[in-house]
Coordinates of C-alpha atoms and ligand atoms in Angstrom, one line a residue:
M1421 CA -145.6 -90.8 41.1
C1422 CA -147.8 -87.5 41.2
G1423 CA -150.4 -86.8 39.2
I1424 CA -151.2 -83.7 38.1
V1425 CA -153.7 -81.6 36.2
G1426 CA -154.3 -77.7 35.0
Y1427 CA -157.5 -75.9 33.3
A1428 CA -157.9 -73.1 31.5
G1429 CA -161.6 -72.0 30.6
E1430 CA -164.6 -71.1 31.0
R1431 CA -165.9 -73.3 33.6
G1432 CA -165.2 -73.7 37.6
A1433 CA -162.0 -74.8 37.2
A1434 CA -162.1 -77.0 40.7
D1435 CA -164.6 -79.1 40.3
I1436 CA -162.7 -80.4 36.9
I1437 CA -159.7 -80.5 38.7
Y1438 CA -160.5 -82.6 41.3
N1439 CA -162.8 -84.1 38.6
G1440 CA -159.2 -85.2 36.2
L1441 CA -157.2 -85.6 40.2
K1442 CA -159.5 -88.1 41.4
Q1443 CA -158.8 -90.4 37.9
L1444 CA -155.3 -89.7 38.6
E1445 CA -154.7 -91.3 42.0
Y1446 CA -153.7 -94.4 41.1
R1447 CA -150.1 -92.6 41.2
G1448 CA -150.0 -91.0 44.4
Y1449 CA -152.2 -90.9 47.3
D1450 CA -150.2 -89.2 50.3
S1451 CA -151.8 -85.7 49.9
A1452 CA -153.6 -83.6 47.1
G1453 CA -154.7 -79.8 46.2
I1454 CA -155.9 -77.5 43.9
A1455 CA -155.3 -73.7 43.1
T1456 CA -157.0 -70.8 41.5
L1457 CA -157.2 -68.1 39.5
S1458 CA -159.6 -65.3 39.5
D1459 CA -159.9 -61.5 39.7
G1460 CA -155.5 -61.8 39.9
K1461 CA -156.0 -63.4 43.1
I1462 CA -154.5 -67.0 43.4
H1463 CA -156.6 -68.8 45.8
H1464 CA -155.6 -73.0 47.0
I1465 CA -156.3 -75.3 49.4
K1466 CA -154.0 -78.1 50.1
R1467 CA -154.4 -81.0 52.7
C1468 CA -152.4 -84.6 53.7
G1469 CA -154.7 -87.3 52.3
R1470 CA -156.5 -88.9 49.2
V1471 CA -158.0 -86.6 47.2
N1472 CA -161.7 -86.6 48.7
A1473 CA -159.5 -84.4 51.6
L1474 CA -160.2 -81.4 49.8
D1475 CA -164.1 -82.5 49.5
G1476 CA -165.9 -79.4 50.7
F1477 CA -162.7 -77.1 50.4
A1478 CA -162.0 -77.1 46.9
Q1479 CA -165.4 -76.8 45.6
K1480 CA -165.2 -73.0 47.8
L1481 CA -162.8 -71.6 45.0
S1482 CA -163.3 -69.8 42.3
G1483 CA -161.7 -68.6 39.1
K1484 CA -161.6 -71.3 35.6
V1485 CA -157.7 -71.2 36.0
G1486 CA -155.7 -73.7 38.0
I1487 CA -154.1 -76.5 39.3
G1488 CA -153.8 -79.5 41.0
H1489 CA -151.9 -82.7 42.3
T1490 CA -152.3 -86.0 44.1
R1491 CA -148.9 -86.8 45.5
W1492 CA -146.5 -89.9 46.3
A1493 CA -143.8 -87.8 47.8
T1494 CA -141.1 -88.1 47.6
H1495 CA -139.5 -85.7 49.4
G1496 CA -140.3 -84.5 52.4
K1497 CA -143.0 -86.4 54.4
P1498 CA -146.6 -86.4 53.2
S1499 CA -147.8 -83.6 55.4
D1500 CA -150.0 -80.5 54.5
N1501 CA -147.3 -78.4 53.7
N1502 CA -145.5 -80.5 51.7
A1503 CA -148.7 -81.7 49.8
H1504 CA -149.0 -79.6 45.8
P1505 CA -148.9 -76.1 45.1
H1506 CA -146.5 -74.7 46.2
L1507 CA -147.0 -71.0 46.3
W1508 CA -145.0 -68.2 46.3
G1509 CA -145.1 -64.5 45.3
K1510 CA -146.9 -64.3 41.7
F1511 CA -147.0 -68.6 41.5
A1512 CA -148.7 -71.9 42.3
I1513 CA -147.2 -75.0 41.3
V1514 CA -147.7 -78.3 40.6
H1515 CA -144.7 -81.2 39.8
N1516 CA -144.5 -84.5 39.4
G1517 CA -140.6 -85.6 39.3
I1518 CA -137.2 -85.3 41.0
I1519 CA -135.7 -81.9 41.5
E1520 CA -132.1 -83.5 41.5
N1521 CA -129.9 -80.7 42.7
Y1522 CA -132.6 -78.8 44.7
A1523 CA -130.2 -78.0 47.2
E1524 CA -127.9 -76.6 45.1
L1525 CA -130.2 -73.9 43.4
K1526 CA -131.2 -73.1 47.0
E1527 CA -128.1 -72.5 48.3
K1528 CA -127.3 -70.7 45.5
F1529 CA -130.0 -68.7 45.2
F1530 CA -132.2 -68.6 48.5
A1531 CA -129.1 -69.4 50.7
G1532 CA -130.3 -68.1 54.5
V1533 CA -133.9 -68.4 53.1
K1534 CA -136.6 -70.0 54.9
F1535 CA -138.3 -72.0 52.7
L1536 CA -142.5 -73.3 53.7
S1537 CA -142.1 -77.0 52.8
D1538 CA -139.6 -80.2 52.5
T1539 CA -140.3 -81.3 49.1
D1540 CA -138.1 -80.3 46.3
S1541 CA -140.5 -78.8 44.5
E1542 CA -140.7 -75.6 46.1
V1543 CA -137.7 -74.5 44.3
I1544 CA -139.8 -74.1 41.3
V1545 CA -142.3 -71.7 42.1
R1546 CA -139.1 -69.1 44.4
L1547 CA -137.3 -69.8 40.7
L1548 CA -140.7 -68.1 39.0
D1549 CA -140.7 -65.9 40.8
K1550 CA -137.4 -64.8 41.2
F1551 CA -136.8 -64.9 36.9
Y1552 CA -140.2 -63.5 36.5
D1553 CA -140.2 -60.1 34.4
G1554 CA -143.7 -60.4 32.5
D1555 CA -143.1 -63.1 30.3
F1556 CA -144.1 -66.3 31.5
A1557 CA -142.8 -68.7 28.2
L1558 CA -140.0 -66.8 29.3
A1559 CA -138.8 -67.1 33.3
L1560 CA -140.0 -71.2 32.3
N1561 CA -137.8 -71.4 30.2
K1562 CA -135.0 -70.0 32.3
V1563 CA -135.9 -71.9 35.7
A1564 CA -135.5 -74.9 33.4
A1565 CA -132.2 -74.1 32.1
L1566 CA -131.2 -74.4 36.2
L1567 CA -133.1 -77.7 36.6
T1568 CA -131.3 -81.1 36.0
G1569 CA -134.0 -84.5 37.3
S1570 CA -137.3 -84.9 36.0
Y1571 CA -140.2 -82.5 36.0
A1572 CA -143.7 -81.9 34.8
I1573 CA -144.8 -79.1 36.5
V1574 CA -147.7 -77.2 35.5
A1575 CA -147.4 -73.4 36.9
I1576 CA -150.1 -70.5 37.5
C1577 CA -149.5 -66.9 37.3
T1578 CA -151.2 -63.8 38.6
D1579 CA -150.4 -61.7 35.7
F1580 CA -151.5 -64.6 33.5
E1581 CA -155.5 -65.9 32.5
G1582 CA -153.7 -68.8 31.3
L1583 CA -151.2 -72.3 32.5
G1584 CA -147.7 -72.6 32.2
V1585 CA -146.3 -76.1 31.4
L1586 CA -143.2 -78.0 31.3
R1587 CA -141.5 -81.5 30.3
R1588 CA -138.4 -83.1 31.4
K1589 CA -139.1 -87.4 31.2
S1590 CA -142.2 -87.5 33.6
P1591 CA -145.1 -87.1 31.1
V1592 CA -147.3 -84.2 30.6
I1593 CA -150.3 -84.5 28.1
I1594 CA -152.4 -82.0 26.7
G1595 CA -155.7 -82.0 26.4
Y1596 CA -157.9 -80.1 23.8
G1597 CA -162.0 -79.9 25.2
S1598 CA -165.1 -78.3 24.1
D1599 CA -164.5 -75.6 26.5
G1600 CA -161.3 -74.9 27.3
N1601 CA -157.5 -77.0 27.3
F1602 CA -156.1 -78.8 29.6
A1603 CA -153.0 -80.3 30.8
A1604 CA -152.2 -83.6 32.6
S1605 CA -149.7 -86.4 33.3
D1606 CA -151.9 -89.3 32.3
A1607 CA -155.3 -89.7 29.4
P1608 CA -157.9 -91.0 32.1
A1609 CA -157.0 -87.3 33.6
L1610 CA -159.2 -86.6 30.6
A1611 CA -161.7 -88.9 30.0
G1612 CA -165.0 -87.3 29.0
V1613 CA -163.7 -84.0 28.6
C1614 CA -161.1 -83.9 26.0
K1615 CA -161.8 -86.5 22.5
Q1616 CA -158.2 -85.1 21.1
I1617 CA -154.9 -85.0 23.5
S1618 CA -151.0 -84.0 22.6
I1619 CA -147.8 -85.7 24.2
L1620 CA -145.9 -83.2 25.3
E1621 CA -141.8 -84.0 23.9
D1622 CA -139.1 -83.5 26.6
G1623 CA -137.9 -80.0 27.1
D1624 CA -141.4 -79.0 25.5
C1625 CA -142.7 -75.3 27.6
A1626 CA -146.3 -75.2 26.7
I1627 CA -148.0 -71.7 27.4
L1628 CA -152.4 -73.0 27.5
T1629 CA -155.2 -69.8 27.2
R1630 CA -159.2 -70.7 26.8
G1631 CA -159.0 -70.4 23.5
K1632 CA -155.1 -71.1 22.7
V1633 CA -152.6 -73.6 23.0
E1634 CA -148.7 -72.6 22.3
I1635 CA -146.0 -75.7 22.3
F1636 CA -142.2 -74.7 22.4
D1637 CA -139.2 -76.5 22.0
S1638 CA -136.3 -75.6 24.4
N1639 CA -135.3 -72.8 22.8
L1640 CA -138.9 -71.5 22.5
R1641 CA -138.9 -71.7 19.3
K1642 CA -142.9 -72.8 18.1
V1643 CA -143.2 -76.6 17.7
Q1644 CA -146.1 -78.8 16.5
R1645 CA -147.3 -81.9 18.7
A1646 CA -149.5 -84.1 16.6
K1647 CA -153.2 -84.8 18.1
K1648 CA -154.6 -87.9 18.9
P1649 CA -157.2 -89.5 20.3
N1650 CA -158.3 -90.2 23.6
L1651 CA -158.7 -93.9 24.4
A1652 CA -159.8 -93.0 27.6
T1653 CA -162.9 -92.3 28.3
A1654 CA -165.3 -92.2 31.8
A1655 CA -166.8 -95.8 30.4
S1656 CA -163.4 -97.4 30.2
L1657 CA -163.6 -96.4 34.3
D1658 CA -167.0 -97.4 35.6
L1659 CA -166.3 -99.1 38.5
G1660 CA -169.5 -101.4 37.2
D1661 CA -170.7 -103.8 40.3
C1662 CA -167.4 -104.4 41.5
P1663 CA -165.9 -103.5 45.2
H1664 CA -162.8 -102.5 43.5
Y1665 CA -161.1 -101.7 40.8
M1666 CA -158.7 -105.0 41.2
L1667 CA -161.5 -107.3 41.3
K1668 CA -163.0 -105.7 38.1
E1669 CA -159.2 -105.3 36.3
I1670 CA -159.4 -109.4 37.0
R1671 CA -162.4 -110.2 35.9
E1672 CA -161.2 -108.4 32.1
V1673 CA -158.5 -110.4 32.6
P1674 CA -159.8 -112.9 29.6
A1675 CA -160.7 -109.7 27.6
S1676 CA -157.2 -108.8 27.9
V1677 CA -156.0 -111.9 26.4
V1678 CA -158.6 -111.7 23.7
N1679 CA -157.4 -108.2 22.7
T1680 CA -153.8 -108.6 22.9
C1681 CA -153.5 -111.2 20.5
A1682 CA -156.1 -109.7 17.8
A1683 CA -154.0 -106.9 18.1
F1684 CA -151.2 -108.8 17.6
Q1685 CA -151.8 -108.9 14.5
S1686 CA -151.1 -105.6 13.2
V1687 CA -147.7 -105.3 14.7
E1688 CA -146.5 -109.0 13.2
S1689 CA -145.1 -108.5 9.6
S1690 CA -142.8 -105.3 10.9
L1691 CA -141.6 -107.5 14.3
K1692 CA -140.7 -110.3 11.7
Q1693 CA -138.7 -108.0 10.0
A1694 CA -137.1 -106.4 13.2
L1695 CA -136.4 -109.7 14.6
R1696 CA -135.0 -111.1 12.1
G1697 CA -131.0 -112.2 12.5
V1698 CA -131.9 -111.8 16.6
T1699 CA -129.0 -114.4 18.9
R1700 CA -129.4 -112.6 22.0
V1701 CA -132.5 -111.6 23.9
I1702 CA -132.7 -109.3 26.8
I1703 CA -135.7 -108.5 28.2
T1704 CA -136.3 -105.7 31.1
G1705 CA -138.6 -104.4 33.4
C1706 CA -139.5 -103.6 36.8
G1707 CA -141.9 -105.4 39.0
T1708 CA -144.7 -107.5 37.8
A1709 CA -143.3 -106.4 34.1
Y1710 CA -140.1 -108.1 34.9
N1711 CA -142.1 -110.7 36.5
S1712 CA -143.3 -111.3 33.0
G1713 CA -140.6 -111.5 31.9
L1714 CA -139.5 -114.7 33.6
V1715 CA -142.3 -116.6 32.3
A1716 CA -141.2 -114.8 28.6
K1717 CA -137.8 -116.1 29.4
R1718 CA -139.4 -119.4 29.1
Y1719 CA -141.6 -119.3 25.9
I1720 CA -138.9 -118.3 23.5
E1721 CA -135.6 -120.0 25.1
K1722 CA -138.4 -123.3 24.6
F1723 CA -139.8 -122.0 21.0
A1724 CA -137.0 -120.2 19.4
R1725 CA -134.0 -121.8 21.7
I1726 CA -132.3 -117.9 21.3
P1727 CA -130.1 -117.7 24.6
T1728 CA -133.1 -114.8 27.2
E1729 CA -131.7 -112.6 29.9
V1730 CA -134.1 -111.0 32.3
E1731 CA -132.7 -108.3 33.9
I1732 CA -134.4 -105.8 36.1
A1733 CA -134.3 -102.3 34.8
G1734 CA -133.0 -100.6 37.5
E1735 CA -130.1 -102.7 38.2
F1736 CA -129.4 -103.1 34.6
R1737 CA -128.8 -99.3 33.8
Y1738 CA -126.1 -99.3 36.3
K1739 CA -124.0 -101.9 34.8
D1740 CA -122.3 -101.9 32.0
P1741 CA -124.1 -104.4 29.8
V1742 CA -122.9 -106.7 27.2
I1743 CA -124.5 -106.0 24.1
T1744 CA -123.6 -108.2 21.3
S1745 CA -124.5 -108.0 17.8
G1746 CA -127.9 -109.5 17.5
T1747 CA -129.2 -108.1 20.8
V1748 CA -132.6 -107.0 21.2
I1749 CA -134.0 -105.9 24.2
I1750 CA -137.8 -106.9 25.1
A1751 CA -138.9 -103.5 27.2
V1752 CA -142.2 -104.6 29.5
S1753 CA -143.8 -101.8 31.1
Q1754 CA -147.8 -101.3 31.1
S1755 CA -147.4 -97.4 31.4
G1756 CA -144.3 -97.5 29.8
E1757 CA -143.6 -94.6 32.0
T1758 CA -141.5 -96.2 34.2
A1759 CA -138.5 -94.4 34.8
D1760 CA -135.9 -97.3 35.5
T1761 CA -137.6 -99.1 32.5
V1762 CA -137.3 -96.0 30.4
E1763 CA -133.1 -95.4 30.9
A1764 CA -132.3 -99.1 30.8
T1765 CA -133.7 -99.2 26.7
L1766 CA -132.4 -96.5 26.0
L1767 CA -128.8 -97.4 27.5
A1768 CA -129.2 -100.6 25.2
K1769 CA -130.7 -98.7 22.5
A1770 CA -127.4 -96.8 22.7
S1771 CA -125.4 -99.3 22.4
G1772 CA -126.7 -100.8 19.1
A1773 CA -129.6 -103.0 20.8
K1774 CA -132.7 -103.1 18.9
V1775 CA -136.0 -102.5 20.7
I1776 CA -139.1 -104.1 21.5
A1777 CA -141.6 -102.5 23.7
V1778 CA -144.9 -104.1 25.4
T1779 CA -147.3 -101.2 26.3
N1780 CA -150.0 -101.3 27.7
A1781 CA -149.7 -97.9 26.7
P1782 CA -149.3 -96.8 23.5
Y1783 CA -148.4 -93.3 23.4
S1784 CA -146.0 -93.6 26.1
S1785 CA -142.2 -92.9 26.5
L1786 CA -141.7 -96.2 26.2
T1787 CA -142.8 -96.6 22.8
R1788 CA -140.7 -93.4 21.6
C1789 CA -137.4 -95.2 21.7
A1790 CA -139.0 -98.7 20.5
D1791 CA -138.3 -100.4 16.9
V1792 CA -141.8 -102.2 17.2
V1793 CA -144.5 -101.6 19.6
V1794 CA -146.1 -104.6 20.6
P1795 CA -149.4 -103.6 22.3
V1796 CA -151.1 -104.8 24.9
A1797 CA -154.5 -103.9 25.2
A1798 CA -155.2 -104.5 28.3
G1799 CA -157.3 -100.9 28.1
P1800 CA -156.7 -98.7 31.3
E1801 CA -155.8 -100.5 34.7
I1802 CA -156.9 -98.3 37.3
C1803 CA -155.5 -100.6 40.3
V1804 CA -152.4 -99.9 41.1
A1805 CA -152.1 -103.8 40.9
A1806 CA -151.0 -105.0 37.6
T1807 CA -153.2 -107.5 37.4
K1808 CA -155.3 -108.1 33.9
S1809 CA -151.9 -106.1 32.8
Y1810 CA -149.7 -108.9 33.4
T1811 CA -151.8 -111.5 31.6
G1812 CA -152.0 -109.4 28.5
Q1813 CA -148.4 -109.1 28.8
L1814 CA -147.3 -112.8 29.1
A1815 CA -150.2 -113.3 25.9
A1816 CA -148.1 -110.6 24.4
L1817 CA -145.1 -112.6 24.7
Y1818 CA -145.8 -115.4 23.9
M1819 CA -146.6 -114.7 20.4
L1820 CA -143.5 -113.0 20.5
A1821 CA -141.9 -115.5 21.5
Y1822 CA -143.6 -117.8 18.2
V1823 CA -142.2 -115.3 16.2
L1824 CA -138.7 -115.6 17.3
A1825 CA -138.9 -118.7 16.3
G1826 CA -140.0 -118.3 12.7
K1827 CA -143.8 -119.7 13.2
S1828 CA -146.9 -117.8 11.9
A1829 CA -148.7 -115.9 14.7
D1830 CA -151.5 -117.5 14.6
G1831 CA -150.3 -120.8 15.6
A1832 CA -150.1 -118.6 19.3
A1833 CA -153.4 -117.7 18.8
E1834 CA -154.9 -120.4 18.2
N1835 CA -153.0 -122.2 21.8
I1836 CA -153.7 -119.6 24.3
S1837 CA -157.5 -119.1 22.4
A1838 CA -158.1 -121.7 26.0
V1839 CA -157.1 -118.9 28.0
P1840 CA -160.3 -116.9 28.6
K1841 CA -162.4 -119.1 29.2
L1842 CA -159.8 -121.3 31.9
C1843 CA -159.5 -118.0 33.2
K1844 CA -163.0 -117.6 33.8
K1845 CA -163.1 -121.1 35.0
T1846 CA -160.0 -120.2 37.7
L1847 CA -162.3 -117.6 38.8
E1848 CA -165.2 -119.3 39.9
C1849 CA -162.5 -122.0 41.6
A1850 CA -164.2 -122.4 44.9
D1851 CA -160.8 -122.7 47.7
I1852 CA -159.7 -119.3 47.1
D1853 CA -161.2 -118.1 49.9
S1854 CA -160.1 -120.5 52.1
L1855 CA -156.8 -119.9 50.6
A1856 CA -156.9 -116.1 52.0
D1857 CA -158.0 -117.2 55.2
M1858 CA -154.4 -119.4 55.4
C1859 CA -152.7 -116.3 54.3
V1860 CA -153.8 -113.7 56.8
S1861 CA -153.3 -116.0 59.8
S1862 CA -149.4 -116.8 58.6
R1863 CA -146.6 -114.9 59.3
G1864 CA -145.4 -114.7 56.2
V1865 CA -146.1 -117.1 53.1
Y1866 CA -143.6 -118.2 50.3
F1867 CA -144.7 -119.1 46.3
L1868 CA -142.9 -121.6 45.3
G1869 CA -142.9 -123.7 42.3
R1870 CA -140.7 -124.8 39.1
D1871 CA -139.6 -123.1 35.6
L1872 CA -143.0 -121.6 34.5
D1873 CA -144.4 -122.2 38.2
F1874 CA -141.8 -120.9 39.8
A1875 CA -141.5 -117.6 37.4
V1876 CA -145.9 -117.2 38.1
A1877 CA -145.1 -117.8 42.0
T1878 CA -143.2 -114.2 42.0
E1879 CA -145.7 -112.5 41.4
G1880 CA -148.0 -114.4 43.1
S1881 CA -146.0 -113.4 45.9
L1882 CA -145.3 -109.4 44.9
K1883 CA -149.3 -109.6 44.8
L1884 CA -149.8 -110.7 47.8
K1885 CA -147.5 -108.7 49.6
E1886 CA -148.6 -105.3 47.8
V1887 CA -151.9 -105.1 48.7
S1888 CA -152.2 -107.6 52.2
Y1889 CA -148.4 -105.9 53.0
I1890 CA -148.4 -109.8 54.0
Q1891 CA -144.7 -110.6 54.2
S1892 CA -144.6 -112.8 51.1
E1893 CA -141.8 -114.1 48.4
G1894 CA -141.1 -116.1 45.9
Y1895 CA -138.6 -118.9 45.6
P1896 CA -137.7 -122.0 43.5
A1897 CA -138.8 -125.0 45.2
G1898 CA -135.9 -126.3 44.7
E1899 CA -133.6 -123.6 46.3
L1900 CA -135.9 -123.9 49.7
K1901 CA -133.5 -126.2 51.4
H1902 CA -130.5 -124.2 50.9
G1903 CA -131.5 -121.9 53.0
T1904 CA -135.0 -120.7 53.5
L1905 CA -136.1 -123.5 55.0
A1906 CA -134.4 -122.8 57.4
L1907 CA -137.3 -120.1 58.4
I1908 CA -140.6 -122.6 58.1
D1909 CA -142.8 -123.4 61.3
E1910 CA -146.0 -124.0 62.0
S1911 CA -146.4 -119.7 61.7
I1912 CA -145.6 -120.1 57.9
L1913 CA -147.6 -120.7 54.5
A1914 CA -145.9 -122.5 51.9
V1915 CA -147.9 -121.8 49.0
V1916 CA -146.8 -124.7 46.2
L1917 CA -147.9 -123.8 42.4
I1918 CA -148.1 -127.6 40.5
T1919 CA -149.8 -127.2 36.9
S1920 CA -147.2 -128.9 35.1
A1921 CA -147.0 -133.0 35.3
R1922 CA -143.1 -132.6 34.4
L1923 CA -142.2 -131.4 37.6
A1924 CA -144.9 -132.1 39.7
G1925 CA -142.6 -135.0 41.6
K1926 CA -139.7 -132.5 42.2
S1927 CA -142.4 -129.7 43.8
E1928 CA -143.5 -132.3 45.7
N1929 CA -140.5 -132.5 47.3
A1930 CA -141.1 -129.1 48.8
V1931 CA -144.0 -130.1 49.9
E1932 CA -142.5 -132.8 51.9
Q1933 CA -139.8 -130.6 53.5
V1934 CA -142.3 -127.8 54.5
L1935 CA -144.6 -130.1 55.7
S1936 CA -141.8 -132.1 58.1
R1937 CA -140.9 -128.8 59.3
K1938 CA -144.6 -127.8 60.2
G1939 CA -144.9 -125.4 58.1
K1940 CA -148.4 -124.8 56.6
V1941 CA -149.3 -126.6 53.0
A1942 CA -151.7 -124.3 50.5
V1943 CA -150.7 -126.5 47.1
I1944 CA -152.3 -124.4 43.8
T1945 CA -152.9 -126.7 41.2
N1946 CA -154.1 -128.9 37.7
V1947 CA -152.6 -132.2 38.5
E1948 CA -154.9 -135.2 39.6
S1949 CA -151.8 -137.0 41.1
V1950 CA -150.4 -133.9 43.2
I1951 CA -154.1 -133.4 44.6
K1952 CA -154.4 -137.3 45.3
R1953 CA -152.2 -137.0 47.2
Y1954 CA -152.0 -134.3 49.6
A1955 CA -156.1 -133.8 49.8
D1956 CA -155.7 -134.6 53.6
R1957 CA -151.6 -133.0 54.2
A1958 CA -152.5 -130.1 52.2
H1959 CA -155.1 -126.9 51.4
I1960 CA -155.6 -127.7 47.8
V1961 CA -157.1 -124.9 45.0
K1962 CA -157.5 -127.2 42.0
V1963 CA -157.3 -125.3 38.9
P1964 CA -158.4 -126.1 35.4
E1965 CA -156.1 -128.9 33.4
C1966 CA -154.2 -126.6 31.0
E1967 CA -150.9 -127.2 28.4
E1968 CA -148.3 -126.2 30.3
D1969 CA -147.4 -123.3 28.4
I1970 CA -150.7 -121.9 29.5
S1971 CA -150.1 -122.8 32.5
P1972 CA -149.1 -119.6 33.9
F1973 CA -152.1 -117.4 33.1
V1974 CA -154.7 -119.9 35.0
A1975 CA -151.6 -120.3 38.0
A1976 CA -152.0 -115.9 38.0
V1977 CA -155.5 -115.6 38.2
A1978 CA -155.5 -117.1 41.3
A1979 CA -152.8 -115.8 43.1
Q1980 CA -154.8 -112.7 41.7
R1981 CA -157.9 -113.6 42.9
L1982 CA -156.3 -115.0 46.3
A1983 CA -154.0 -111.3 47.2
Y1984 CA -157.8 -109.8 46.4
A1985 CA -159.3 -112.0 49.0
A1986 CA -156.4 -111.9 51.6
A1987 CA -156.0 -107.6 51.2
V1988 CA -160.1 -107.3 51.5
K1989 CA -160.1 -109.8 54.4
L1990 CA -157.4 -107.1 56.2
N1991 CA -159.7 -103.9 55.5
R1992 CA -156.6 -102.7 53.0
D1993 CA -157.8 -101.0 50.1
P1994 CA -156.7 -103.1 47.0
D1995 CA -156.6 -100.1 44.8
K1996 CA -154.1 -97.6 46.7
P1997 CA -152.0 -99.8 48.4
R1998 CA -149.9 -97.6 51.1
N1999 CA -147.0 -95.8 49.9
L2000 CA -147.0 -96.6 46.5
A2001 CA -148.1 -95.9 43.2
K2002 CA -148.9 -96.9 40.0
S2003 CA -146.5 -95.3 37.8
V2004 CA -143.7 -94.6 39.2
T2005 CA -141.7 -92.4 36.9
V2006 CA -138.4 -91.3 39.3
E2007 CA -135.6 -93.2 40.3
Ligands
AGP2873 C1 -147.1 -104.5 39.7 O1 -148.5 -104.7 41.0 C2 -146.9 -103.4 41.0 N1 -148.2 -101.9 40.7 C3 -145.4 -103.1 40.2 O2 -144.8 -103.9 40.1 C4 -144.7 -102.7 38.3 O3 -145.6 -103.8 37.6 C5 -143.9 -101.5 38.6 O4 -143.7 -100.5 39.0 C6 -143.7 -101.9 37.0 O5 -144.7 -100.5 36.1 P1 -145.2 -100.8 34.6 O6 -145.6 -102.1 34.6 O7 -145.7 -99.6 34.3 O8 -143.0 -100.6 34.1

């Protein structure tokens, strides 16, 4: 989604905001803008393109108060006009979210008036100017009462040397710096400038000046929001010697697994208590988080023999789910802010399910509706494509499955202890790069597998398509013959994951079916018999041998490296794939 930053302090606002926006580009990067306030006037620059499109212009904006925005377009195409900030009268605003009733508001209050942009957001600044009578907080409050949808809004007003902030559903944090106060979508924007942050709650309104932060609830009653340490540090955002965050973060997979296992200990006993009497598990999430649920289902059903369903959050929230007593919902989300996942979880909770959140974001919205939060300790993940958070989720969910089975997490940690080394070895696999060449020269790529391999195939396919833009699908190996085989010809590549000797013979059937139709085949495998059989007929990527249950870690790292290599070969920016954003806080 969009990233927003506001600053009111003693230093030049434009520079500080520019740097903050750079750290938030993972939230959206199709246009950017900054507005500052000096001598009672608003100065601004906004441009289609990434934050660096503001280079040279932003630095000329004077003022010690300002707001900035990096956009992921929802309403209105990426363009200079549709970029934020939006200005009108005495105000400028930046907005993350969707104003669902913007058309009705325009019709009701501004019928016949021509707006300057095609966005849903512009109506906010028009309303602020309309309802303002000298009291900034009151105007914000009146506008908030009119808006439906989701919003994090930061506004400036020519009458006031500070910021006004509103939050409903879209995240906003307040940062306390040594020379001023901040508002931002997420902690990385404030890395290195704020050691302490507060998280605004739904309905909150905040007024920030250089020396003061006041927070109000939706009735404009003053409230306190606890100060917490800002866990994002400048060091955690350093690329080091890596050309891209994606590669850096794949290399951090081993640390993510180690740290997640260590962090699990702090929740083991509360988890045991919460899971007592559980007879049914529903796992929900979106994208990669959903895919990790597919792996977890297999862990839970194998270790604990508890029936487990995996639901795409955006679907689950709009059906009438059957929540029986004894149901636990496990909500998986790297960001903890994905709107569909949070809403699906709230729905299940309202129907009586216990809630376990598995997340990399300890202060996120998802954690606030959870009975127990199982930490994924991957550290900040900047690349839009999830990599180390996926393997962190697998580690957390493996441990959770063990606890559900009534076993000690120590046993799980022992089983996983081999994973970091195996993943490091996988990173060195020589044949991944040549497989990337095959992907690049193919019209489409199918990732095939059975059982755990199928679960990882879904993620391998998502990774490849999102960073390389190559058409791809993850498919159960046995299902190919029921229709999809019709698509196979010499222009199609099948990447078959075979990390289970138990199922190798079955997956080999899919290899044969593709080869017989002149399709190209690559096999990612650690099964010796498979390597021997296909040495001359398929491209082999030999990954380290391991226990079947931990093979998803190994196969996932191979698939992540493959996607990265394909993206680089095609000159894509793997960190910021087109049309995407990392944290999807709208529907
Ligand atoms: C994965 O590479 C994508 N960035 C995307 O599918 C992501 O996993 C999804 O949007 C869910 O995000 P979350 O984990 O923050 O909820």
